[in-house]
Amino acid sequence: MAVDESTQTNGVAEPGAGQGNAQDVKQSGWTVQTVLADIEHGYAESTDSPVPFFHLLERLKTTKRAGWRRFGIEDCESISDHMYRMSILTMMAPQSISSKLDILRCCRMALIHDMAESLVGDITPVDPVSKEEKSRRESETMDYICTNLLGKFNGGLNGKDVRQIWQEYEDSETAESLFVHDIDKMELLLQMLEYERSQKCETDLGEFTWVAQKIKSPEINTWATAVFRERQALWKKAGKTCSWRADTEPKDEAS
């Protein structure tokens, strides 16, 4: 399974972060059931109604994206906020992209790709959780959602569909999944700039600019460059200098 840290979280990797071994994973006490045990109301399982699943989705609305909190942005976006704008961005794909991809599937993938975080939470690369352990937790959560909560609704068809789309994103092999990974990065860059603007350039989030180098689509790269030029103008107007990672600062167009 392909794992791209820049698409899975708004955290930023540091040397050694997110690394672990099989023993770390084996010794982990995390299970879906340990998380559910701390949820007072719980969720009815193995019913023919999707309503328990609908209630679970609330957690995506209330769980904050962890990476921003490291910079003191406490009232930051939720996981649902992030996925919603991603879905809209997929719908804005130019014809050069939309003519080649199933955009409706991309939109659905954007709305599903972080669904496991409803129980797993937003694990960033700086957290002491290995990639293998993160993958295990998310896979088991999606199995729980799609089997225990949705397995008997509509013959289990909806649950199977959600599970397949989530796995497609994780495997990062289809053209649709690669496009949605690009959109994931693009949404992060938009939010980065917007937080800097709302903080009146008191907070420098340049640590996140490196993800632009991971964007594969020329069309989405054009969007990212536009955001970076906005960022240059914002900080210039504030009379301050901002940081950039991995040589991502746009060059002077005249040069």
Coordinates of N, CA and C in Angstrom, one line a residue:
M1 N 0.8 -1.2 0.0 CA 0.0 0.0 0.0 C 0.9 1.2 0.0
A2 N 0.7 2.1 -0.9 CA 1.4 3.4 -1.0 C 1.0 4.3 0.1
V3 N 2.0 4.9 0.8 CA 1.7 5.9 1.8 C 2.4 7.2 1.5
D4 N 1.6 8.3 1.4 CA 2.2 9.6 1.2 C 1.8 10.5 2.4
E5 N 2.8 10.8 3.2 CA 2.5 11.6 4.4 C 1.9 12.9 4.1
S6 N 2.3 13.5 3.0 CA 1.8 14.9 2.7 C 0.3 14.9 2.4
T7 N -0.2 13.7 2.0 CA -1.6 13.7 1.6 C -2.5 13.2 2.7
Q8 N -1.9 12.6 3.8 CA -2.7 12.0 4.8 C -2.9 12.9 6.0
T9 N -2.2 14.0 6.1 CA -2.3 14.9 7.3 C -1.8 16.2 6.9
N10 N -2.2 17.2 7.8 CA -1.6 18.5 7.6 C -0.4 18.7 8.5
G11 N 0.1 17.6 9.0 CA 1.3 17.7 9.8 C 2.5 17.7 8.8
V12 N 3.7 17.9 9.3 CA 4.9 17.9 8.5 C 5.9 17.0 9.1
A13 N 6.5 16.1 8.3 CA 7.4 15.1 8.8 C 8.7 15.7 9.2
E14 N 9.2 15.1 10.2 CA 10.6 15.4 10.7 C 11.4 14.1 10.7
P15 N 12.7 14.2 10.7 CA 13.6 13.0 10.6 C 13.2 12.0 11.7
G16 N 12.9 10.8 11.2 CA 12.6 9.7 12.1 C 11.1 9.7 12.5
A17 N 10.4 10.7 12.1 CA 8.9 10.8 12.5 C 8.2 9.8 11.7
G18 N 7.2 9.2 12.4 CA 6.3 8.2 11.6 C 6.9 6.9 11.4
Q19 N 8.2 6.7 11.9 CA 8.8 5.4 11.7 C 8.6 4.4 12.8
G20 N 8.5 3.2 12.5 CA 8.3 2.2 13.6 C 8.6 0.8 13.0
N21 N 8.4 -0.2 13.8 CA 8.7 -1.5 13.4 C 7.5 -2.4 13.7
A22 N 7.6 -3.7 13.3 CA 6.5 -4.6 13.5 C 6.2 -4.8 15.0
Q23 N 7.3 -4.7 15.8 CA 7.0 -4.9 17.3 C 6.2 -3.7 17.8
D24 N 6.5 -2.5 17.3 CA 5.7 -1.3 17.8 C 4.2 -1.6 17.5
V25 N 4.0 -2.0 16.3 CA 2.6 -2.3 15.9 C 1.9 -3.4 16.7
K26 N 2.7 -4.5 16.9 CA 2.2 -5.6 17.6 C 1.8 -5.3 19.0
Q27 N 2.6 -4.4 19.6 CA 2.4 -4.1 21.0 C 1.3 -3.0 21.2
S28 N 0.9 -2.4 20.2 CA -0.1 -1.3 20.3 C -1.4 -1.8 20.9
G29 N -1.9 -1.1 21.8 CA -3.2 -1.5 22.4 C -4.4 -0.9 21.8
W30 N -4.2 -0.1 20.7 CA -5.3 0.5 20.1 C -6.2 -0.4 19.3
T31 N -7.5 -0.4 19.5 CA -8.4 -1.1 18.7 C -9.7 -0.2 18.5
V32 N -10.5 -0.5 17.6 CA -11.7 0.2 17.4 C -12.5 0.1 18.7
Q33 N -12.6 -1.0 19.3 CA -13.4 -1.2 20.5 C -12.9 -0.4 21.7
T34 N -11.6 -0.1 21.8 CA -11.1 0.7 22.9 C -11.6 2.1 22.7
V35 N -11.7 2.6 21.5 CA -12.1 3.9 21.2 C -13.6 4.0 21.5
L36 N -14.4 3.0 21.0 CA -15.8 3.0 21.2 C -16.2 2.9 22.7
A37 N -15.3 2.3 23.5 CA -15.6 2.2 24.9 C -15.7 3.5 25.6
D38 N -15.0 4.5 25.0 CA -15.0 5.9 25.6 C -16.1 6.8 25.0
I39 N -16.9 6.2 24.1 CA -18.0 7.0 23.5 C -19.2 6.6 24.3
E40 N -19.8 7.5 25.1 CA -20.8 7.1 26.0 C -22.1 6.6 25.3
H41 N -22.5 7.2 24.2 CA -23.7 6.8 23.5 C -23.5 5.6 22.6
G42 N -22.3 5.4 22.1 CA -22.0 4.3 21.2 C -22.8 4.4 19.9
Y43 N -22.7 3.3 19.1 CA -23.4 3.2 17.8 C -24.0 1.9 17.6
A44 N -25.3 1.8 17.3 CA -26.0 0.5 17.1 C -25.4 -0.2 15.9
E45 N -25.0 -1.4 16.1 CA -24.4 -2.2 15.0 C -25.3 -3.2 14.4
S46 N -25.0 -3.6 13.2 CA -25.7 -4.7 12.5 C -27.2 -4.5 12.4
T47 N -27.5 -3.2 12.1 CA -28.9 -2.9 11.8 C -29.1 -2.6 10.4
D48 N -30.4 -2.6 9.9 CA -30.7 -2.3 8.5 C -30.9 -0.8 8.3
S49 N -30.5 0.0 9.2 CA -30.6 1.5 9.1 C -29.2 2.1 9.0
P50 N -29.1 3.1 8.2 CA -27.8 3.9 8.1 C -27.7 4.9 9.2
V51 N -28.7 5.1 10.0 CA -28.7 6.2 11.0 C -27.5 6.2 12.0
P52 N -27.1 5.0 12.5 CA -25.9 5.0 13.4 C -24.7 5.5 12.7
F53 N -24.5 5.2 11.4 CA -23.4 5.7 10.6 C -23.5 7.2 10.5
F54 N -24.7 7.7 10.3 CA -24.9 9.1 10.2 C -24.4 9.8 11.4
H55 N -24.7 9.2 12.6 CA -24.3 9.8 13.9 C -22.7 9.8 14.0
L56 N -22.1 8.7 13.5 CA -20.7 8.6 13.6 C -20.0 9.7 12.8
L57 N -20.6 10.1 11.7 CA -20.1 11.2 10.9 C -19.9 12.5 11.6
E58 N -20.7 12.7 12.7 CA -20.6 13.9 13.5 C -19.2 14.1 14.0
R59 N -18.5 13.0 14.3 CA -17.1 13.1 14.8 C -16.2 13.8 13.8
L60 N -16.5 13.7 12.6 CA -15.6 14.3 11.5 C -15.9 15.8 11.6
K61 N -17.1 16.2 12.0 CA -17.4 17.7 12.1 C -16.8 18.3 13.3
T62 N -16.5 17.5 14.3 CA -16.0 18.1 15.6 C -14.5 17.8 15.9
T63 N -13.9 16.9 15.1 CA -12.5 16.6 15.3 C -11.7 17.6 14.5
K64 N -10.8 18.3 15.2 CA -9.9 19.3 14.5 C -8.7 18.7 13.8
R65 N -8.3 19.4 12.8 CA -7.1 18.9 12.1 C -5.9 19.3 12.9
A66 N -5.2 18.3 13.4 CA -4.2 18.4 14.4 C -3.0 19.3 14.1
G67 N -2.5 19.2 12.8 CA -1.3 20.0 12.5 C -1.3 21.4 12.8
W68 N -2.5 22.1 12.5 CA -2.6 23.5 12.8 C -2.4 23.9 14.2
R69 N -2.9 23.0 15.1 CA -2.8 23.3 16.5 C -1.4 23.4 17.0
R70 N -0.5 22.8 16.3 CA 0.9 22.9 16.7 C 1.4 24.3 16.6
F71 N 0.7 25.1 15.8 CA 1.1 26.5 15.6 C 0.1 27.5 16.4
G72 N -0.6 26.9 17.3 CA -1.4 27.8 18.2 C -2.7 28.2 17.6
I73 N -3.1 27.5 16.5 CA -4.4 27.8 15.9 C -5.4 26.8 16.5
E74 N -6.0 27.2 17.6 CA -6.9 26.3 18.3 C -8.3 26.1 17.6
D75 N -8.8 27.2 17.2 CA -10.1 27.2 16.5 C -9.9 26.9 15.0
C76 N -9.3 25.8 14.7 CA -9.0 25.4 13.3 C -10.0 24.6 12.7
E77 N -9.8 24.3 11.4 CA -10.7 23.5 10.6 C -10.9 22.1 11.2
S78 N -12.1 21.5 10.9 CA -12.3 20.2 11.3 C -12.0 19.3 10.1
I79 N -12.0 18.0 10.3 CA -11.8 17.0 9.2 C -12.8 17.2 8.1
S80 N -14.1 17.4 8.5 CA -15.2 17.6 7.5 C -14.9 18.9 6.7
D81 N -14.5 19.9 7.4 CA -14.2 21.2 6.7 C -13.3 20.9 5.5
H82 N -12.2 20.2 5.8 CA -11.2 19.9 4.9 C -11.7 19.1 3.7
M83 N -12.5 18.0 4.0 CA -13.0 17.1 3.0 C -14.0 17.8 2.1
Y84 N -14.8 18.7 2.7 CA -15.9 19.4 2.0 C -15.3 20.2 0.9
R85 N -14.3 21.1 1.3 CA -13.7 21.9 0.2 C -13.0 21.1 -0.8
M86 N -12.3 20.0 -0.4 CA -11.7 19.1 -1.4 C -12.7 18.7 -2.4
S87 N -13.9 18.3 -2.0 CA -14.9 17.8 -2.9 C -15.3 18.8 -3.9
I88 N -15.4 20.1 -3.5 CA -15.7 21.2 -4.4 C -14.6 21.4 -5.4
L89 N -13.3 21.3 -4.9 CA -12.2 21.5 -5.8 C -12.2 20.5 -6.9
T90 N -12.5 19.3 -6.6 CA -12.5 18.2 -7.6 C -13.5 18.6 -8.7
M91 N -14.6 19.2 -8.3 CA -15.7 19.6 -9.3 C -15.2 20.8 -10.2
M92 N -14.1 21.5 -9.8 CA -13.6 22.6 -10.6 C -12.5 22.1 -11.5
A93 N -12.3 20.8 -11.7 CA -11.3 20.3 -12.5 C -11.5 20.9 -14.0
P94 N -10.4 21.4 -14.6 CA -10.5 21.9 -15.9 C -10.7 20.7 -16.9
Q95 N -11.2 21.1 -18.1 CA -11.5 20.0 -19.1 C -10.4 19.1 -19.4
S96 N -9.2 19.6 -19.3 CA -8.0 18.8 -19.6 C -7.9 17.7 -18.6
I97 N -8.5 17.8 -17.4 CA -8.5 16.7 -16.4 C -9.8 16.0 -16.5
S98 N -10.9 16.7 -16.5 CA -12.3 16.1 -16.4 C -12.6 15.2 -17.5
S99 N -12.0 15.5 -18.7 CA -12.3 14.7 -19.9 C -11.6 13.3 -19.8
K100 N -10.7 13.1 -18.8 CA -10.0 11.9 -18.7 C -10.3 11.1 -17.4
L101 N -11.0 11.8 -16.5 CA -11.3 11.1 -15.2 C -12.8 11.0 -14.9
D102 N -13.1 10.2 -14.0 CA -14.5 10.1 -13.4 C -14.6 11.1 -12.3
I103 N -15.0 12.3 -12.6 CA -15.0 13.4 -11.6 C -15.9 13.1 -10.4
L104 N -17.1 12.5 -10.7 CA -18.0 12.1 -9.6 C -17.3 11.2 -8.7
R105 N -16.6 10.2 -9.2 CA -15.8 9.3 -8.3 C -14.8 10.1 -7.5
C106 N -14.1 11.0 -8.1 CA -13.2 11.9 -7.4 C -13.8 12.6 -6.3
C107 N -15.0 13.2 -6.5 CA -15.7 14.0 -5.5 C -16.1 13.1 -4.4
R108 N -16.6 11.9 -4.6 CA -16.9 11.0 -3.6 C -15.7 10.5 -2.8
M109 N -14.6 10.3 -3.5 CA -13.3 9.9 -2.8 C -12.8 11.0 -1.9
A110 N -13.0 12.3 -2.3 CA -12.6 13.4 -1.4 C -13.4 13.4 -0.1
L111 N -14.7 13.0 -0.2 CA -15.5 13.0 0.9 C -15.4 11.8 1.8
I112 N -14.7 10.8 1.3 CA -14.5 9.5 2.0 C -13.1 9.4 2.6
H113 N -12.1 10.0 1.9 CA -10.7 9.6 2.2 C -10.2 9.7 3.6
D114 N -10.7 10.6 4.4 CA -10.3 10.7 5.8 C -11.4 10.2 6.8
M115 N -12.3 9.5 6.3 CA -13.4 9.0 7.1 C -13.0 8.2 8.3
A116 N -11.9 7.5 8.2 CA -11.4 6.7 9.3 C -11.0 7.5 10.5
E117 N -10.7 8.8 10.2 CA -10.3 9.7 11.3 C -11.4 10.0 12.3
S118 N -12.6 9.5 11.9 CA -13.7 9.7 12.9 C -13.4 8.9 14.2
L119 N -12.7 7.9 14.1 CA -12.3 7.1 15.3 C -10.8 7.1 15.6
V120 N -10.0 7.2 14.5 CA -8.6 7.2 14.7 C -8.1 8.5 15.1
G121 N -8.7 9.6 14.7 CA -8.2 10.9 14.9 C -7.3 11.3 13.8
D122 N -6.8 12.6 13.9 CA -5.9 13.1 12.8 C -4.5 12.9 13.3
I123 N -3.9 11.8 12.9 CA -2.5 11.4 13.3 C -1.6 12.1 12.3
T124 N -0.6 12.9 12.8 CA 0.3 13.6 12.0 C 1.7 12.9 12.0
P125 N 2.5 13.2 11.0 CA 3.8 12.5 10.9 C 4.7 12.8 12.2
V126 N 4.4 13.8 12.9 CA 5.3 14.1 14.1 C 4.8 13.3 15.3
D127 N 3.6 12.6 15.2 CA 3.1 11.8 16.3 C 3.9 10.5 16.4
P128 N 4.0 9.9 17.6 CA 4.8 8.7 17.8 C 4.0 7.4 17.3
V129 N 3.5 7.5 16.1 CA 2.8 6.3 15.6 C 3.4 6.0 14.2
S130 N 3.8 4.8 14.0 CA 4.4 4.4 12.8 C 3.4 4.4 11.6
K131 N 3.9 4.4 10.4 CA 3.0 4.4 9.2 C 2.2 3.1 9.2
E132 N 2.9 2.0 9.6 CA 2.2 0.7 9.6 C 1.1 0.7 10.6
E133 N 1.3 1.3 11.8 CA 0.3 1.3 12.8 C -0.9 2.2 12.4
K134 N -0.5 3.4 11.8 CA -1.6 4.3 11.3 C -2.5 3.6 10.3
S135 N -1.8 2.9 9.4 CA -2.5 2.2 8.3 C -3.4 1.1 8.9
R136 N -2.9 0.4 9.9 CA -3.7 -0.7 10.6 C -5.0 -0.1 11.2
R137 N -4.8 1.0 12.0 CA -5.9 1.6 12.7 C -7.0 2.1 11.7
E138 N -6.5 2.7 10.6 CA -7.5 3.3 9.6 C -8.2 2.1 8.9
S139 N -7.5 1.1 8.5 CA -8.1 0.0 7.8 C -9.1 -0.7 8.7
E140 N -8.8 -0.9 10.0 CA -9.7 -1.6 10.9 C -11.0 -0.7 11.2
T141 N -10.8 0.6 11.2 CA -11.9 1.5 11.4 C -12.8 1.5 10.2
M142 N -12.3 1.5 9.0 CA -13.1 1.4 7.8 C -13.8 0.1 7.7
D143 N -13.2 -1.0 8.1 CA -13.9 -2.3 8.2 C -15.0 -2.2 9.2
Y144 N -14.8 -1.6 10.3 CA -15.9 -1.5 11.3 C -17.1 -0.7 10.7
I145 N -16.7 0.5 10.1 CA -17.8 1.3 9.5 C -18.6 0.6 8.4
C146 N -17.9 0.0 7.5 CA -18.5 -0.6 6.3 C -19.1 -1.9 6.6
T147 N -18.7 -2.6 7.6 CA -19.3 -3.9 8.0 C -20.3 -3.8 9.2
N148 N -19.8 -3.4 10.3 CA -20.6 -3.3 11.5 C -21.7 -2.3 11.4
L149 N -21.5 -1.2 10.8 CA -22.5 -0.1 10.7 C -23.3 -0.1 9.4
L150 N -22.7 -0.5 8.3 CA -23.4 -0.5 7.0 C -23.5 -1.8 6.4
G151 N -23.1 -2.9 7.0 CA -23.1 -4.2 6.4 C -24.5 -4.8 6.1
K152 N -25.5 -4.4 6.9 CA -26.8 -4.9 6.7 C -27.8 -3.9 6.1
F153 N -27.2 -2.7 5.8 CA -28.1 -1.7 5.2 C -28.0 -1.8 3.6
N154 N -29.1 -1.9 3.0 CA -29.2 -2.0 1.6 C -28.3 -3.2 1.0
G155 N -28.4 -4.3 1.7 CA -27.6 -5.5 1.3 C -26.1 -5.3 1.4
G156 N -25.7 -4.3 2.2 CA -24.2 -4.0 2.3 C -23.6 -3.4 1.1
L157 N -24.4 -3.0 0.1 CA -23.8 -2.5 -1.1 C -23.1 -1.1 -0.9
N158 N -23.8 -0.3 -0.1 CA -23.2 1.1 0.1 C -21.9 1.0 0.9
G159 N -21.9 0.1 1.9 CA -20.7 -0.1 2.7 C -19.5 -0.6 1.9
K160 N -19.8 -1.5 1.0 CA -18.7 -2.1 0.1 C -18.2 -1.0 -0.8
D161 N -19.1 -0.1 -1.3 CA -18.7 0.9 -2.2 C -17.8 1.9 -1.5
V162 N -18.2 2.3 -0.3 CA -17.4 3.2 0.5 C -16.0 2.6 0.8
R163 N -16.0 1.4 1.2 CA -14.7 0.7 1.5 C -13.8 0.6 0.3
Q164 N -14.4 0.4 -0.9 CA -13.6 0.3 -2.1 C -13.0 1.6 -2.5
I165 N -13.8 2.7 -2.4 CA -13.3 4.0 -2.8 C -12.2 4.4 -1.8
W166 N -12.4 4.2 -0.5 CA -11.3 4.5 0.5 C -10.1 3.8 0.2
Q167 N -10.1 2.5 -0.1 CA -9.0 1.7 -0.4 C -8.3 2.2 -1.7
E168 N -9.1 2.6 -2.7 CA -8.5 3.1 -3.9 C -7.6 4.3 -3.7
Y169 N -8.1 5.2 -2.8 CA -7.3 6.4 -2.4 C -6.1 6.0 -1.7
E170 N -6.2 5.1 -0.8 CA -5.0 4.6 0.0 C -3.9 4.0 -1.0
D171 N -4.4 3.2 -1.9 CA -3.4 2.5 -2.8 C -2.8 3.4 -3.8
S172 N -3.4 4.5 -4.1 CA -2.8 5.6 -4.9 C -2.3 5.0 -6.3
E173 N -3.1 4.3 -6.9 CA -2.7 3.7 -8.2 C -3.5 4.2 -9.4
T174 N -4.8 4.5 -9.2 CA -5.6 5.0 -10.3 C -5.4 6.5 -10.5
A175 N -5.8 6.9 -11.8 CA -5.7 8.3 -12.1 C -6.5 9.2 -11.2
E176 N -7.7 8.6 -10.8 CA -8.6 9.4 -10.0 C -8.0 9.6 -8.6
S177 N -7.4 8.5 -8.0 CA -6.8 8.7 -6.7 C -5.6 9.6 -6.7
L178 N -4.8 9.6 -7.7 CA -3.7 10.5 -7.8 C -4.1 12.0 -7.9
F179 N -5.2 12.2 -8.6 CA -5.8 13.5 -8.7 C -6.3 14.0 -7.4
V180 N -7.0 13.1 -6.6 CA -7.5 13.5 -5.3 C -6.4 13.8 -4.3
H181 N -5.3 13.0 -4.4 CA -4.1 13.3 -3.6 C -3.6 14.7 -3.9
D182 N -3.6 15.1 -5.2 CA -3.2 16.5 -5.5 C -4.1 17.5 -4.9
I183 N -5.4 17.2 -5.0 CA -6.4 18.1 -4.4 C -6.2 18.2 -2.9
D184 N -5.9 17.1 -2.3 CA -5.6 17.1 -0.8 C -4.5 18.1 -0.5
K185 N -3.5 18.1 -1.2 CA -2.4 19.0 -1.0 C -2.8 20.5 -1.3
M186 N -3.6 20.6 -2.4 CA -4.0 22.0 -2.8 C -4.9 22.6 -1.7
E187 N -5.8 21.8 -1.1 CA -6.6 22.3 0.0 C -5.8 22.8 1.2
L188 N -4.8 22.0 1.5 CA -3.9 22.3 2.6 C -3.2 23.7 2.3
L189 N -2.8 23.9 1.1 CA -2.1 25.2 0.8 C -3.0 26.4 0.9
L190 N -4.2 26.2 0.5 CA -5.2 27.2 0.6 C -5.4 27.6 2.1
Q191 N -5.6 26.6 2.9 CA -5.8 26.8 4.3 C -4.6 27.4 5.0
M192 N -3.5 27.0 4.6 CA -2.2 27.6 5.1 C -2.2 29.1 4.9
L193 N -2.5 29.6 3.7 CA -2.5 31.0 3.4 C -3.6 31.7 4.2
E194 N -4.8 31.1 4.2 CA -5.9 31.7 4.9 C -5.7 31.9 6.4
Y195 N -5.0 31.0 7.0 CA -4.6 31.1 8.4 C -3.6 32.2 8.6
E196 N -2.6 32.3 7.7 CA -1.6 33.4 7.8 C -2.3 34.7 7.7
R197 N -3.3 34.8 6.8 CA -4.0 36.1 6.5 C -4.8 36.4 7.8
S198 N -5.5 35.5 8.3 CA -6.4 35.8 9.5 C -5.5 36.1 10.7
Q199 N -4.3 35.6 10.8 CA -3.4 35.9 11.9 C -2.6 37.1 11.6
K200 N -2.9 37.8 10.5 CA -2.2 39.1 10.1 C -0.7 38.9 10.1
C201 N -0.3 37.8 9.5 CA 1.2 37.4 9.3 C 1.9 37.4 10.7
E202 N 1.2 37.1 11.7 CA 1.9 36.9 13.0 C 2.3 35.4 13.1
T203 N 1.7 34.6 12.3 CA 2.1 33.1 12.3 C 2.6 32.8 11.0
D204 N 3.8 32.2 10.9 CA 4.4 31.8 9.6 C 4.2 30.3 9.5
L205 N 3.4 29.9 8.5 CA 3.1 28.5 8.2 C 3.9 28.0 7.0
G206 N 5.0 28.6 6.7 CA 5.8 28.2 5.6 C 6.3 26.7 5.7
E207 N 6.3 26.2 6.8 CA 6.7 24.8 7.0 C 5.9 23.8 6.1
F208 N 4.6 24.3 5.7 CA 3.8 23.4 4.9 C 4.0 23.6 3.4
T209 N 4.8 24.6 3.0 CA 4.9 24.9 1.6 C 5.5 23.7 0.8
W210 N 6.2 22.8 1.5 CA 6.9 21.8 0.8 C 6.0 20.8 0.0
V211 N 4.7 20.7 0.5 CA 3.9 19.7 -0.1 C 3.6 20.1 -1.6
A212 N 3.8 21.3 -2.0 CA 3.6 21.7 -3.4 C 4.5 20.9 -4.3
Q213 N 5.6 20.5 -3.8 CA 6.5 19.7 -4.7 C 6.0 18.3 -5.0
K214 N 5.0 17.9 -4.2 CA 4.4 16.5 -4.4 C 3.3 16.5 -5.3
I215 N 2.8 17.7 -5.7 CA 1.7 17.8 -6.7 C 2.2 17.4 -8.1
K216 N 1.5 16.5 -8.7 CA 1.9 15.9 -10.0 C 1.2 16.6 -11.1
S217 N 0.0 17.0 -11.0 CA -0.8 17.6 -12.1 C -0.3 19.0 -12.4
P218 N 0.0 19.3 -13.7 CA 0.4 20.6 -14.1 C -0.7 21.6 -13.8
E219 N -2.0 21.2 -14.0 CA -3.1 22.1 -13.7 C -3.2 22.5 -12.3
I220 N -3.0 21.5 -11.4 CA -3.1 21.8 -9.9 C -1.9 22.6 -9.5
N221 N -0.8 22.3 -10.1 CA 0.4 23.1 -9.8 C 0.2 24.6 -10.1
T222 N -0.5 24.9 -11.2 CA -0.8 26.2 -11.5 C -1.7 26.9 -10.4
W223 N -2.6 26.2 -9.9 CA -3.4 26.7 -8.7 C -2.5 27.0 -7.6
A224 N -1.6 26.1 -7.3 CA -0.7 26.2 -6.1 C 0.2 27.4 -6.3
T225 N 0.7 27.6 -7.5 CA 1.6 28.8 -7.8 C 0.8 30.1 -7.5
A226 N -0.5 30.1 -7.9 CA -1.3 31.3 -7.7 C -1.5 31.6 -6.2
V227 N -1.6 30.5 -5.4 CA -1.7 30.7 -4.0 C -0.4 31.2 -3.4
F228 N 0.7 30.7 -3.9 CA 2.0 31.2 -3.4 C 2.3 32.6 -3.8
R229 N 1.8 33.0 -4.9 CA 2.0 34.5 -5.3 C 1.1 35.4 -4.4
E230 N -0.1 34.9 -4.1 CA -0.9 35.6 -3.1 C -0.1 35.7 -1.8
R231 N 0.5 34.6 -1.4 CA 1.3 34.6 -0.1 C 2.4 35.6 -0.2
Q232 N 3.1 35.7 -1.3 CA 4.2 36.7 -1.4 C 3.7 38.1 -1.2
A233 N 2.5 38.4 -1.9 CA 2.0 39.7 -1.8 C 1.5 40.0 -0.4
L234 N 0.9 39.0 0.3 CA 0.4 39.2 1.6 C 1.5 39.6 2.6
W235 N 2.6 38.9 2.5 CA 3.7 39.2 3.5 C 4.4 40.4 3.1
K236 N 4.5 40.7 1.8 CA 5.2 42.0 1.4 C 4.4 43.2 1.9
K237 N 3.1 43.1 1.8 CA 2.2 44.2 2.2 C 2.3 44.4 3.8
A238 N 2.6 43.3 4.5 CA 2.7 43.3 5.9 C 4.1 43.8 6.3
G239 N 5.0 44.0 5.3 CA 6.4 44.4 5.6 C 7.2 43.3 6.4
K240 N 6.8 42.1 6.1 CA 7.5 41.0 6.8 C 8.0 40.0 5.8
T241 N 8.9 39.1 6.3 CA 9.4 38.0 5.4 C 8.9 36.7 5.9
C242 N 8.5 35.9 5.0 CA 8.0 34.6 5.4 C 8.9 33.5 5.0
S243 N 8.8 32.3 5.5 CA 9.7 31.2 5.2 C 9.1 30.3 4.1
W244 N 9.9 29.6 3.4 CA 9.5 28.7 2.3 C 10.4 27.4 2.5
R245 N 9.8 26.3 2.2 CA 10.5 25.0 2.3 C 10.7 24.5 0.9
A246 N 11.8 23.7 0.7 CA 12.1 23.0 -0.5 C 12.1 23.8 -1.8
D247 N 12.6 25.1 -1.7 CA 12.7 26.0 -2.8 C 11.4 26.1 -3.5
T248 N 10.3 26.3 -2.8 CA 9.0 26.5 -3.3 C 8.6 27.9 -3.6
E249 N 9.3 28.9 -3.2 CA 8.9 30.2 -3.4 C 9.0 30.6 -4.9
P250 N 7.9 31.1 -5.5 CA 7.8 31.4 -6.9 C 8.9 32.4 -7.3
K251 N 9.5 32.3 -8.4 CA 10.5 33.2 -8.9 C 9.8 34.4 -9.5
D252 N 10.6 35.5 -9.6 CA 10.1 36.7 -10.3 C 9.7 36.3 -11.7
E253 N 8.5 36.6 -12.1 CA 8.1 36.3 -13.5 C 8.9 37.0 -14.6
A254 N 9.6 38.1 -14.2 CA 10.4 38.9 -15.2 C 11.7 38.2 -15.4
S255 N 12.1 37.4 -14.4 CA 13.5 36.8 -14.5 C 13.5 35.6 -15.4

